[in-house]
Amino acid sequence: MTKEKKTIEEKSIWPDAQKMIRKAELDNVETAWDRLEKQTPHCTFCESGLSCQNCTMGPCRISKKAPLGVCGADGDVIVARNFGRFVAGGSAGHSDHGRDCIEALHAVAHNLTADYTIKDEAKLLRIASEVGITCEDRPVLDIAKDLSELFYANYGSTLSELSFLCRVPEKRKKIWRELGITPRGVDREIAEMMHRTHMGCDNDAPNTLLHSARTCLSDGWAGSMIATEISDILFGTPTPRKTMVNLGILKEDHVNILVHGHNPIVSEKIIEAVNDPELIAFAQEKGAAGINLGGLCCTGNELMMRQGVPMAGNHLMTELAIVTGAVELIVADYQCIMPSMITVSDCYHTKMVTTSNKAKFTGAEHIQFEIHNGMSQARKVVRLAIERFSSRNNDRVEIPQGPIEMVTGFSNEVLLNALGGSLTPLIDAIKAGDIRGVVAIVGCNNPKYKQDHCNVNLAKELIKKDILVLVTGCVTTASGKAGLLIPEAIEMAGPGIKKICGSLGIPPVLHMGSCIDNSRILQLAALLANELGVDISDLPLAGSSPEWYSEKAAAIGTYCVASGIYTHLGHPPNITGSEVVTNLAINGFDDILGACFGIEPDPFKAADLIDARIKDKRKALGLEE
Ligand code: XCC
Ligand code: SF4
């Protein structure tokens, strides 16, 4: 990366972002792009994974002159250990979110809260029987009790394998068994990763990488999957709905509240409070036309999927949303909330509210959400927002152009339904080559890239090649803003996708949820493989995270690869200091896991890379010459 100052046009592809970056400059507000400039160039030891802080004989940095740390660890060991801890962090994030969902289900089952209920009883019963809980002639709450207990056990050390491995094709499980990476317990794998990477434990880089895979598998097939399934049980399984996206969803004459973070346990109560007639009347009393709720990042995805709440923006839009000067309050739970949200808020009248003890921010107002008080806390938050409305300085308000329409809510249940109850039509379309393959584009923004340039162009290129695209996380917002999430977008797709999606009336790019909802994609992959009697790695599938930044994204990539899905990344994790680790990630994994990582920053070249992979898989299945 060069030190040169980027122009505004080089920072983001979006008009709403560019306008707000310009306004931020005028308002003297520092953003992630400014701070990146000050941090560039980055430390090459850290960037290549060759620095270690795991004990106080160090810190150590590996170079030609000093090829070993004080303890004797070489570059391979250090890189592998750093990567292991990196993805353990990501797995912990998703999985601890999942644990909060279990706590909510447990509280509902034990009648400890009136604020949360079971919205999708049919799903509860379906999931419970899937994981072996007897449902016949039993009260629903008893089943919920058993399910929450079993899910808790998935976090511990009592199970020999995770409950949702019942979904995994036998061939895949055999590979995991032979490699010794069958995930056993979420907390167990994460703790073991911390243990292994302590000085003097796992000093064999490939072995550490295998445990990285195991740790991430416990995220994908348990932590995240449990979070998704319980969220559906408590808040409803997503169904298609129209909504709007970009900063234009903010309303000048309304009290604007944005939810930020990941867990719907907070945001689902906020939307209820926003619709409370008493609070709406209070807002009108204060001179507002009403209360307007919008989403940011993944909790935005959660609310969008289930409630159709409009989306203000993805990761790099979070600071810029405040710069509009029109946001009264941002209520956050956890993950991906830049600490700078506080300093940016301080430049305007915006109030930042935190809700979880796990994620307090100095300078924010903390309103702790618990399962038994979610509703009353949500009302407090909304009241606070309304009170801020009169402090808004109208001279400093600038809301960018009108929002773009998008369709959301494609859960697996909806997909199956749309296909008439079975995967056969999808499989037939894949066999016929109308849909040549399926690619999930997921993950983040990163100011090192022109915002959403890669996310959007990769999606566009793939649908042109008759590859169906599924999106989650911050790529959703990117695709939505690019007009890819409406049925009319089939005009941008190849003839096969146009035919199939056209006949189903669905967009060529389907929104499947938040980042934890990548578990829906795992499930879909497993369903397809089971239906065909093959392994996941035999299918013409791929994953991609073009502009990723987080530990969680690296964990997702790793569980995809370990599940047999080739995964493209725009840039490598900090592993390039070790040839052993890098070769394993981009080649060696292919031999043992049937999938590996591919690195390519250019979205057009990445599309070719993915296309070639899909072609290979189709050939092996005898579907293409
Ligand atoms: Fe975070 Fe989930 Fe990445 Fe977006 S996509 S920046 S991880 S909010 Ni998860
Ligand atoms: Fe250095 Fe080894 Fe300690 Fe790491 S564990 S800081 S390489 S001495």
XYZ file of C-alpha atoms and ligand atoms in Angstrom:
642
model
C 0.000 0.000 0.000
C 1.350 3.421 -0.872
C 1.532 6.408 1.387
C -0.121 8.672 -1.194
C -3.287 10.431 -0.196
C -6.332 8.752 -1.721
C -8.894 10.913 -3.460
C -12.470 10.676 -2.266
C -13.368 8.736 -5.410
C -10.656 6.213 -4.551
C -12.092 5.645 -1.097
C -15.551 4.411 -2.030
C -17.597 3.669 -5.132
C -20.774 5.099 -3.589
C -22.160 8.589 -4.064
C -23.612 8.586 -0.521
C -20.219 7.667 0.941
C -18.347 10.189 -1.189
C -20.697 12.985 -0.154
C -20.282 12.160 3.494
C -16.498 11.814 3.277
C -16.459 15.308 1.780
C -18.731 16.566 4.556
C -16.560 14.863 7.185
C -13.572 16.785 5.845
C -15.480 20.075 6.049
C -16.764 19.231 9.536
C -13.244 18.271 10.659
C -14.233 14.717 11.426
C -11.616 12.005 11.196
C -12.676 8.715 9.593
C -11.162 5.248 9.130
C -9.568 6.375 5.847
C -7.718 9.216 7.591
C -6.485 6.940 10.327
C -5.417 4.296 7.811
C -3.302 6.911 6.096
C -1.533 7.660 9.376
C -0.981 3.939 10.024
C 0.495 3.306 6.565
C 2.951 1.725 5.895
C 2.166 -1.045 8.344
C 4.793 -3.009 10.236
C 6.003 -5.719 7.863
C 6.721 -8.151 10.697
C 3.139 -7.947 11.897
C 1.738 -7.949 8.384
C 3.516 -11.182 7.552
C 2.716 -12.761 10.916
C 6.352 -12.875 11.973
C 6.090 -11.139 15.337
C 5.287 -12.947 18.562
C 4.091 -11.579 21.875
C 3.183 -14.845 23.512
C 5.653 -14.487 26.381
C 7.939 -12.001 28.088
C 11.187 -13.563 26.929
C 10.083 -11.694 23.808
C 8.432 -9.948 22.060
C 10.281 -11.479 19.122
C 10.470 -10.610 15.452
C 11.717 -13.071 12.888
C 14.189 -11.892 10.271
C 17.126 -13.287 8.281
C 19.424 -11.999 11.027
C 17.299 -13.434 13.839
C 15.458 -16.459 12.439
C 14.374 -17.799 15.822
C 12.505 -16.315 18.765
C 14.162 -16.413 22.184
C 12.416 -19.737 22.917
C 13.601 -21.135 19.594
C 10.288 -20.863 17.745
C 10.795 -20.380 14.022
C 8.760 -18.287 11.607
C 6.435 -21.159 10.678
C 5.488 -21.851 14.275
C 4.978 -18.185 15.047
C 2.833 -17.552 11.968
C 0.719 -20.651 12.630
C 0.247 -19.707 16.284
C -0.778 -16.169 15.391
C -3.253 -17.418 12.809
C -4.648 -19.952 15.280
C -5.321 -17.246 17.853
C -6.720 -14.951 15.180
C -9.406 -17.395 14.078
C -10.050 -18.488 17.661
C -10.960 -14.846 18.297
C -13.373 -14.877 15.393
C -14.910 -18.180 16.407
C -15.311 -16.865 19.944
C -17.160 -13.803 18.659
C -19.758 -15.727 16.658
C -20.089 -18.432 19.247
C -20.473 -16.188 22.242
C -23.229 -14.449 20.303
C -24.734 -17.927 19.895
C -24.468 -18.504 23.622
C -26.450 -15.329 24.282
C -29.151 -16.766 22.034
C -29.159 -20.010 24.026
C -29.541 -18.002 27.230
C -32.548 -16.270 25.731
C -34.137 -19.556 24.649
C -33.406 -21.049 28.074
C -35.039 -18.077 29.810
C -38.101 -18.339 27.573
C -38.340 -22.084 28.207
C -38.205 -21.535 31.960
C -40.708 -18.677 31.943
C -38.093 -16.247 33.211
C -39.039 -13.503 30.804
C -42.137 -11.989 29.312
C -40.094 -9.974 26.818
C -39.164 -12.820 24.494
C -41.285 -15.673 23.148
C -41.118 -18.525 20.699
C -42.276 -17.039 17.417
C -41.621 -20.020 15.160
C -42.853 -23.060 17.028
C -42.722 -25.272 13.944
C -39.035 -24.495 13.562
C -38.386 -25.271 17.221
C -39.952 -28.696 16.765
C -38.112 -29.304 13.510
C -34.723 -28.408 14.961
C -35.339 -30.330 18.181
C -36.220 -33.540 16.378
C -33.325 -33.052 13.988
C -30.879 -33.121 16.902
C -32.575 -36.101 18.522
C -34.957 -34.589 21.075
C -38.297 -36.359 21.445
C -41.100 -33.969 20.577
C -44.235 -36.076 20.455
C -46.923 -35.255 23.014
C -44.680 -32.871 24.907
C -45.311 -29.251 25.886
C -43.405 -26.853 23.651
C -41.577 -25.243 26.544
C -40.268 -28.626 27.713
C -38.830 -29.200 24.273
C -37.287 -25.727 24.383
C -35.727 -26.577 27.752
C -34.133 -29.726 26.361
C -32.940 -27.925 23.264
C -31.290 -25.135 25.242
C -29.586 -27.716 27.506
C -28.301 -29.645 24.508
C -27.027 -26.469 22.883
C -25.246 -25.498 26.107
C -23.619 -28.932 26.018
C -22.386 -28.121 22.501
C -20.187 -25.491 24.087
C -18.617 -27.784 26.662
C -16.559 -30.946 26.758
C -19.205 -33.597 27.249
C -20.087 -34.316 23.642
C -17.857 -36.307 21.325
C -19.199 -34.362 18.361
C -21.438 -31.341 17.854
C -25.190 -31.841 17.436
C -25.451 -30.307 13.968
C -22.876 -32.697 12.555
C -25.998 -34.742 11.819
C -26.282 -32.409 8.826
C -22.781 -33.102 7.507
C -22.323 -35.623 4.679
C -20.718 -38.901 5.827
C -17.799 -38.457 3.427
C -16.915 -35.118 4.982
C -17.138 -36.476 8.506
C -14.816 -39.296 7.571
C -12.198 -36.778 6.409
C -12.540 -34.899 9.680
C -12.232 -38.097 11.708
C -9.126 -39.200 9.839
C -7.489 -35.815 10.324
C -8.578 -35.697 13.970
C -10.489 -32.452 13.475
C -14.074 -33.457 14.235
C -15.246 -30.469 16.282
C -16.287 -31.524 19.786
C -17.240 -28.443 21.778
C -17.146 -24.763 20.908
C -15.454 -23.517 24.063
C -13.259 -26.584 24.134
C -11.730 -25.978 20.714
C -11.196 -22.285 21.416
C -9.611 -22.954 24.799
C -7.474 -25.696 23.312
C -6.254 -23.247 20.678
C -5.161 -20.838 23.410
C -3.452 -23.719 25.181
C -1.717 -25.081 22.100
C -0.304 -21.680 21.255
C 1.158 -21.075 24.708
C 4.967 -21.244 24.675
C 6.146 -24.793 24.576
C 3.069 -26.611 23.276
C 2.149 -27.096 19.631
C 5.356 -26.393 17.737
C 4.369 -28.000 14.461
C 2.831 -25.438 12.120
C 0.642 -27.854 10.087
C -0.685 -29.386 13.291
C -1.611 -25.956 14.648
C -3.359 -25.185 11.357
C -5.401 -28.350 11.620
C -6.601 -27.265 15.022
C -7.437 -23.871 13.514
C -9.714 -25.743 11.133
C -11.287 -27.675 14.003
C -11.859 -24.491 15.991
C -13.526 -22.792 13.042
C -15.663 -25.854 12.309
C -17.032 -25.540 15.830
C -17.989 -21.971 14.927
C -19.661 -22.809 11.619
C -21.449 -26.005 12.594
C -22.274 -24.987 16.175
C -21.666 -21.441 17.433
C -23.006 -19.692 14.343
C -25.510 -22.376 13.401
C -27.025 -22.380 16.884
C -27.224 -18.575 16.791
C -29.064 -18.668 13.459
C -31.515 -21.404 14.385
C -32.405 -19.933 17.783
C -32.812 -16.458 16.273
C -35.318 -17.948 13.832
C -37.117 -19.750 16.654
C -37.359 -16.612 18.801
C -37.896 -13.958 16.135
C -39.271 -15.862 13.158
C -37.719 -17.523 10.134
C -37.004 -14.881 7.464
C -39.317 -14.606 4.472
C -38.884 -12.403 1.388
C -39.718 -8.752 1.815
C -38.907 -5.504 0.088
C -36.865 -2.862 1.808
C -34.531 0.030 1.060
C -30.823 0.622 1.381
C -28.232 3.431 1.647
C -27.986 6.597 3.756
C -31.040 7.945 1.958
C -33.187 5.838 4.300
C -32.661 8.496 6.972
C -35.587 10.902 7.218
C -35.070 14.575 7.764
C -38.297 15.132 9.701
C -38.111 11.973 11.834
C -36.220 10.906 14.917
C -33.562 8.648 13.365
C -32.333 5.654 15.322
C -29.780 3.190 13.982
C -29.104 -0.271 15.392
C -25.510 -1.465 15.139
C -23.829 -4.719 16.040
C -24.946 -8.303 15.615
C -27.407 -9.809 18.030
C -31.131 -9.431 17.273
C -31.900 -9.850 20.973
C -31.381 -6.102 21.373
C -32.526 -4.802 17.984
C -35.763 -6.844 17.939
C -36.860 -5.028 21.087
C -35.816 -1.659 19.696
C -38.108 -2.106 16.700
C -40.997 -2.956 19.022
C -40.347 0.181 21.046
C -40.111 2.272 17.887
C -43.608 1.087 16.945
C -45.038 1.837 20.397
C -47.858 4.405 19.871
C -46.990 6.151 23.132
C -43.417 6.725 22.024
C -44.514 7.802 18.562
C -46.805 10.356 20.214
C -43.884 11.502 22.361
C -41.775 11.992 19.234
C -44.559 14.053 17.655
C -44.806 16.136 20.808
C -41.134 16.948 20.326
C -41.798 18.156 16.787
C -40.836 15.055 14.788
C -43.090 13.443 12.201
C -42.329 10.042 13.686
C -39.554 7.616 14.552
C -37.429 6.085 11.804
C -35.376 2.959 12.437
C -32.493 1.840 10.253
C -29.834 -0.831 10.415
C -26.061 -0.929 10.256
C -23.876 -3.996 9.744
C -25.170 -7.374 10.834
C -27.845 -6.581 13.367
C -29.169 -4.462 10.505
C -29.146 -7.623 8.380
C -31.026 -9.514 11.083
C -33.773 -6.886 11.301
C -33.911 -6.528 7.545
C -34.318 -10.286 6.993
C -37.127 -10.657 9.495
C -38.791 -7.244 9.680
C -37.858 -5.460 6.478
C -36.151 -2.643 8.387
C -34.171 -0.523 5.895
C -30.380 -0.652 5.866
C -28.353 2.526 6.334
C -25.023 0.976 5.503
C -22.233 -1.510 5.996
C -19.009 -1.354 7.959
C -17.417 1.715 6.346
C -20.747 3.573 6.333
C -21.106 3.466 10.117
C -19.070 6.610 10.798
C -20.494 8.302 7.720
C -24.064 7.721 8.905
C -23.327 9.986 11.863
C -21.777 12.592 9.567
C -25.229 13.165 8.021
C -25.998 15.057 11.218
C -29.438 13.467 11.130
C -28.944 10.523 13.471
C -30.246 11.040 16.993
C -29.005 7.806 18.446
C -27.064 4.655 17.636
C -27.742 1.644 19.808
C -25.086 -1.039 19.672
C -24.671 -4.539 21.014
C -21.305 -5.932 19.980
C -18.745 -6.591 17.219
C -17.571 -4.362 14.371
C -18.538 -1.177 16.213
C -15.604 1.129 15.625
C -14.431 2.827 18.829
C -14.344 6.000 16.745
C -18.156 6.005 16.753
C -17.867 7.886 20.033
C -15.578 10.614 18.738
C -17.581 11.030 15.551
C -20.827 11.220 17.561
C -19.268 13.904 19.736
C -18.948 16.122 16.658
C -22.735 16.038 16.215
C -25.750 15.658 18.470
C -25.725 11.859 18.117
C -25.947 9.726 21.230
C -24.177 6.357 21.366
C -25.805 3.760 23.586
C -24.188 0.452 24.469
C -26.217 -2.476 25.764
C -23.841 -5.298 26.590
C -21.370 -5.590 29.414
C -19.088 -7.303 26.931
C -18.887 -4.178 24.806
C -18.802 -0.958 26.792
C -17.368 2.164 25.167
C -15.921 5.020 27.190
C -18.086 8.017 26.420
C -21.211 6.039 25.514
C -24.327 5.815 27.624
C -24.698 2.254 28.867
C -28.151 0.715 29.145
C -27.634 -2.929 30.007
C -29.988 -5.332 28.208
C -30.929 -8.556 29.969
C -33.377 -11.187 28.826
C -35.842 -10.202 31.553
C -35.751 -6.444 30.869
C -35.184 -6.099 27.110
C -38.469 -4.331 26.450
C -38.219 -1.686 29.160
C -34.588 -1.007 28.262
C -35.557 -0.624 24.625
C -38.168 1.949 25.562
C -35.541 3.863 27.524
C -33.281 3.897 24.486
C -36.010 5.147 22.164
C -37.072 7.818 24.659
C -33.468 9.002 24.842
C -33.341 9.260 21.067
C -36.516 11.334 20.968
C -35.084 13.685 23.561
C -32.041 14.243 21.338
C -34.187 15.385 18.413
C -34.410 18.994 19.593
C -30.592 19.185 19.794
C -30.251 18.459 16.087
C -28.582 21.321 14.226
C -30.491 21.545 10.964
C -27.748 23.602 9.328
C -25.435 20.617 9.647
C -27.846 18.035 8.254
C -27.181 16.532 4.847
C -28.900 13.319 3.822
C -27.628 11.855 0.533
C -29.788 10.835 -2.429
C -32.835 8.572 -2.394
C -32.507 4.970 -1.256
C -32.374 1.899 -3.497
C -34.914 -0.916 -3.362
C -33.862 -4.436 -2.435
C -35.439 -7.781 -1.606
C -34.275 -9.699 1.446
C -35.238 -12.755 3.467
C -34.028 -15.832 1.574
C -33.741 -18.419 4.304
C -33.275 -22.055 3.266
C -36.890 -22.634 4.234
C -37.972 -19.992 1.711
C -35.682 -21.361 -1.002
C -36.994 -24.878 -0.552
C -40.519 -23.578 -0.595
C -39.908 -21.588 -3.770
C -38.524 -24.746 -5.359
C -41.700 -26.644 -4.502
C -40.440 -28.403 -1.389
C -37.383 -30.175 -2.766
C -33.950 -29.344 -4.064
C -34.550 -31.289 -7.268
C -35.344 -28.237 -9.438
C -32.134 -26.530 -8.258
C -30.109 -29.665 -8.867
C -31.685 -30.054 -12.306
C -30.790 -26.446 -13.116
C -27.210 -27.087 -11.994
C -27.052 -30.279 -14.040
C -28.437 -28.530 -17.109
C -25.877 -25.744 -16.671
C -28.484 -23.011 -16.322
C -27.009 -22.454 -12.891
C -23.364 -23.441 -13.328
C -22.568 -23.092 -9.664
C -23.335 -21.234 -6.471
C -21.002 -18.754 -4.784
C -21.434 -17.098 -1.414
C -19.891 -13.628 -1.245
C -19.630 -12.593 2.372
C -17.904 -10.309 4.805
C -16.766 -6.832 5.290
C -15.364 -3.542 4.107
C -11.750 -2.621 4.639
C -10.456 0.915 3.998
C -7.458 -0.584 2.222
C -9.848 -1.161 -0.706
C -12.058 1.241 -2.590
C -15.216 0.514 -0.615
C -17.389 -2.196 -2.212
C -15.574 -2.093 -5.567
C -14.571 -5.747 -5.234
C -17.742 -6.850 -3.448
C -19.985 -5.494 -6.194
C -17.907 -6.307 -9.251
C -17.300 -9.877 -8.204
C -21.039 -10.429 -7.790
C -21.741 -8.844 -11.173
C -19.106 -10.922 -12.939
C -20.301 -14.171 -11.412
C -23.966 -13.782 -12.304
C -22.882 -12.981 -15.863
C -21.228 -16.387 -15.888
C -24.497 -18.021 -14.798
C -23.282 -18.502 -11.262
C -25.920 -17.902 -8.599
C -24.680 -15.570 -5.869
C -25.666 -15.691 -2.208
C -24.722 -12.786 0.039
C -24.548 -12.174 3.782
C -23.005 -9.616 6.113
C -21.716 -6.355 4.753
C -21.665 -7.598 1.142
C -25.462 -7.516 1.332
C -25.520 -3.753 1.577
C -23.018 -3.489 -1.260
C -25.121 -5.697 -3.547
C -28.301 -3.944 -2.527
C -26.890 -0.520 -3.336
C -25.723 -1.852 -6.704
C -29.291 -2.873 -7.542
C -28.433 -6.575 -7.546
C -30.991 -7.618 -4.945
C -34.137 -7.057 -6.972
C -35.721 -9.509 -9.442
C -35.078 -7.050 -12.315
C -31.333 -7.557 -11.785
C -31.605 -10.759 -13.861
C -31.016 -8.403 -16.791
C -27.401 -8.230 -15.600
C -27.092 -12.029 -15.456
C -26.251 -14.729 -17.981
C -29.041 -16.509 -19.909
C -29.301 -19.470 -17.527
C -29.671 -17.430 -14.359
C -32.025 -15.134 -16.211
C -34.218 -18.084 -17.119
C -34.256 -19.786 -13.700
C -34.426 -16.727 -11.423
C -36.804 -15.101 -13.870
C -39.236 -18.007 -13.685
C -39.045 -18.017 -9.876
C -39.311 -14.225 -9.705
C -36.218 -13.961 -7.515
C -33.080 -11.821 -7.815
C -29.867 -13.369 -9.204
C -28.174 -12.419 -5.921
C -29.952 -13.688 -2.835
C -29.643 -12.185 0.619
C -29.307 -14.973 3.181
C -28.670 -12.928 6.320
C -25.987 -11.773 8.699
C -22.515 -13.243 9.132
C -23.640 -15.914 11.561
C -26.155 -16.857 8.870
C -23.335 -18.217 6.753
C -24.435 -21.299 8.646
C -27.503 -21.287 6.367
C -25.131 -21.594 3.427
C -23.277 -24.475 5.093
C -26.601 -26.189 5.618
C -27.627 -25.631 2.014
C -24.300 -27.026 0.790
C -24.755 -30.093 2.983
C -28.330 -30.581 1.776
C -27.174 -30.488 -1.847
C -24.316 -32.901 -1.190
C -26.538 -35.326 0.710
C -29.165 -35.210 -2.008
C -26.557 -36.155 -4.605
C -24.717 -38.611 -2.351
C -21.434 -36.729 -2.738
C -19.133 -34.694 -0.492
C -19.506 -30.913 -0.206
C -16.118 -30.581 -1.899
C -17.511 -32.293 -5.018
C -20.095 -29.568 -5.607
C -19.634 -26.562 -7.928
C -19.615 -24.165 -4.987
C -17.272 -21.485 -3.738
C -17.077 -18.829 -1.079
C -15.509 -15.409 -1.265
C -14.727 -12.549 1.052
C -13.210 -9.867 -1.173
C -12.863 -6.983 1.305
C -12.705 -8.796 4.627
C -11.104 -7.331 7.724
C -12.161 -9.221 10.851
C -11.090 -12.254 12.840
C -14.632 -13.501 12.338
C -14.308 -13.334 8.562
C -11.108 -15.378 8.750
C -12.921 -17.934 10.895
C -15.734 -18.120 8.330
C -13.247 -18.610 5.503
C -11.513 -21.345 7.434
C -14.676 -23.284 8.258
C -15.753 -23.007 4.632
C -12.464 -24.505 3.463
C -12.568 -27.186 6.149
C -16.129 -27.998 5.078
C -14.907 -28.497 1.514
C -15.720 -25.130 -0.051
C -13.032 -23.342 -2.064
C -12.763 -19.831 -0.630
C -11.468 -16.714 -2.318
C -10.052 -13.825 -0.247
C -9.103 -10.410 -1.575
C -5.962 -10.422 0.525
C -4.287 -13.063 2.660
C -4.431 -13.147 6.445
C -1.148 -12.190 8.147
C 0.514 -15.489 7.242
C 2.779 -14.678 4.325
C 5.897 -14.790 6.510
C 5.690 -18.573 6.492
C 5.961 -20.563 3.302
C 4.776 -23.685 5.085
C 1.589 -22.023 6.350
C 0.896 -20.121 3.137
C 1.412 -23.197 0.950
C -0.865 -25.249 3.116
C -3.582 -22.600 2.982
C -3.490 -22.081 -0.783
C -2.485 -25.585 -1.931
C -1.980 -28.228 0.692
C -5.471 -28.003 2.127
C -6.767 -29.047 -1.271
C -5.108 -32.444 -0.911
C -6.380 -33.166 2.572
C -9.644 -31.178 2.759
C -10.635 -31.002 -0.899
C -10.690 -27.203 -0.744
C -8.279 -24.363 -0.152
C -7.977 -20.583 -0.133
C -7.372 -18.536 -3.277
C -6.025 -14.992 -3.003
C -6.788 -12.318 -5.607
C -7.410 -8.609 -5.006
C -8.818 -7.928 -8.483
C -12.535 -8.841 -8.633
C -12.468 -9.590 -12.368
C -9.527 -11.973 -12.039
C -11.135 -13.432 -8.923
C -14.271 -14.188 -10.916
C -12.158 -16.115 -13.434
C -10.397 -17.973 -10.634
C -13.712 -19.006 -9.099
C -15.161 -19.819 -12.500
C -12.235 -22.131 -13.275
C -12.789 -23.910 -9.982
C -16.474 -24.355 -10.702
C -15.668 -25.676 -14.153
C -13.344 -28.293 -12.614
C -16.034 -29.425 -10.211
C -18.607 -29.624 -12.981
C -16.229 -31.653 -15.139
C -15.525 -34.074 -12.305
C -19.263 -34.555 -11.889
C -19.580 -35.108 -15.629
C -21.686 -31.973 -16.085
C -19.348 -30.049 -18.359
C -16.861 -30.958 -21.061
Fe -18.412 -6.941 10.612
Fe -21.004 -8.572 10.533
Fe -17.484 -7.964 8.528
Fe -19.613 -6.531 8.420
S -19.312 -8.463 7.537
S -17.688 -5.848 8.952
S -17.423 -8.919 10.390
S -20.573 -6.620 10.322
Ni -19.643 -9.906 9.266
Fe 9.538 -14.932 21.621
Fe 9.003 -17.546 21.895
Fe 8.116 -15.796 23.706
Fe 7.082 -15.795 21.250
S 6.937 -17.437 22.763
S 7.677 -14.010 22.445
S 8.851 -16.356 19.999
S 10.239 -16.283 23.239
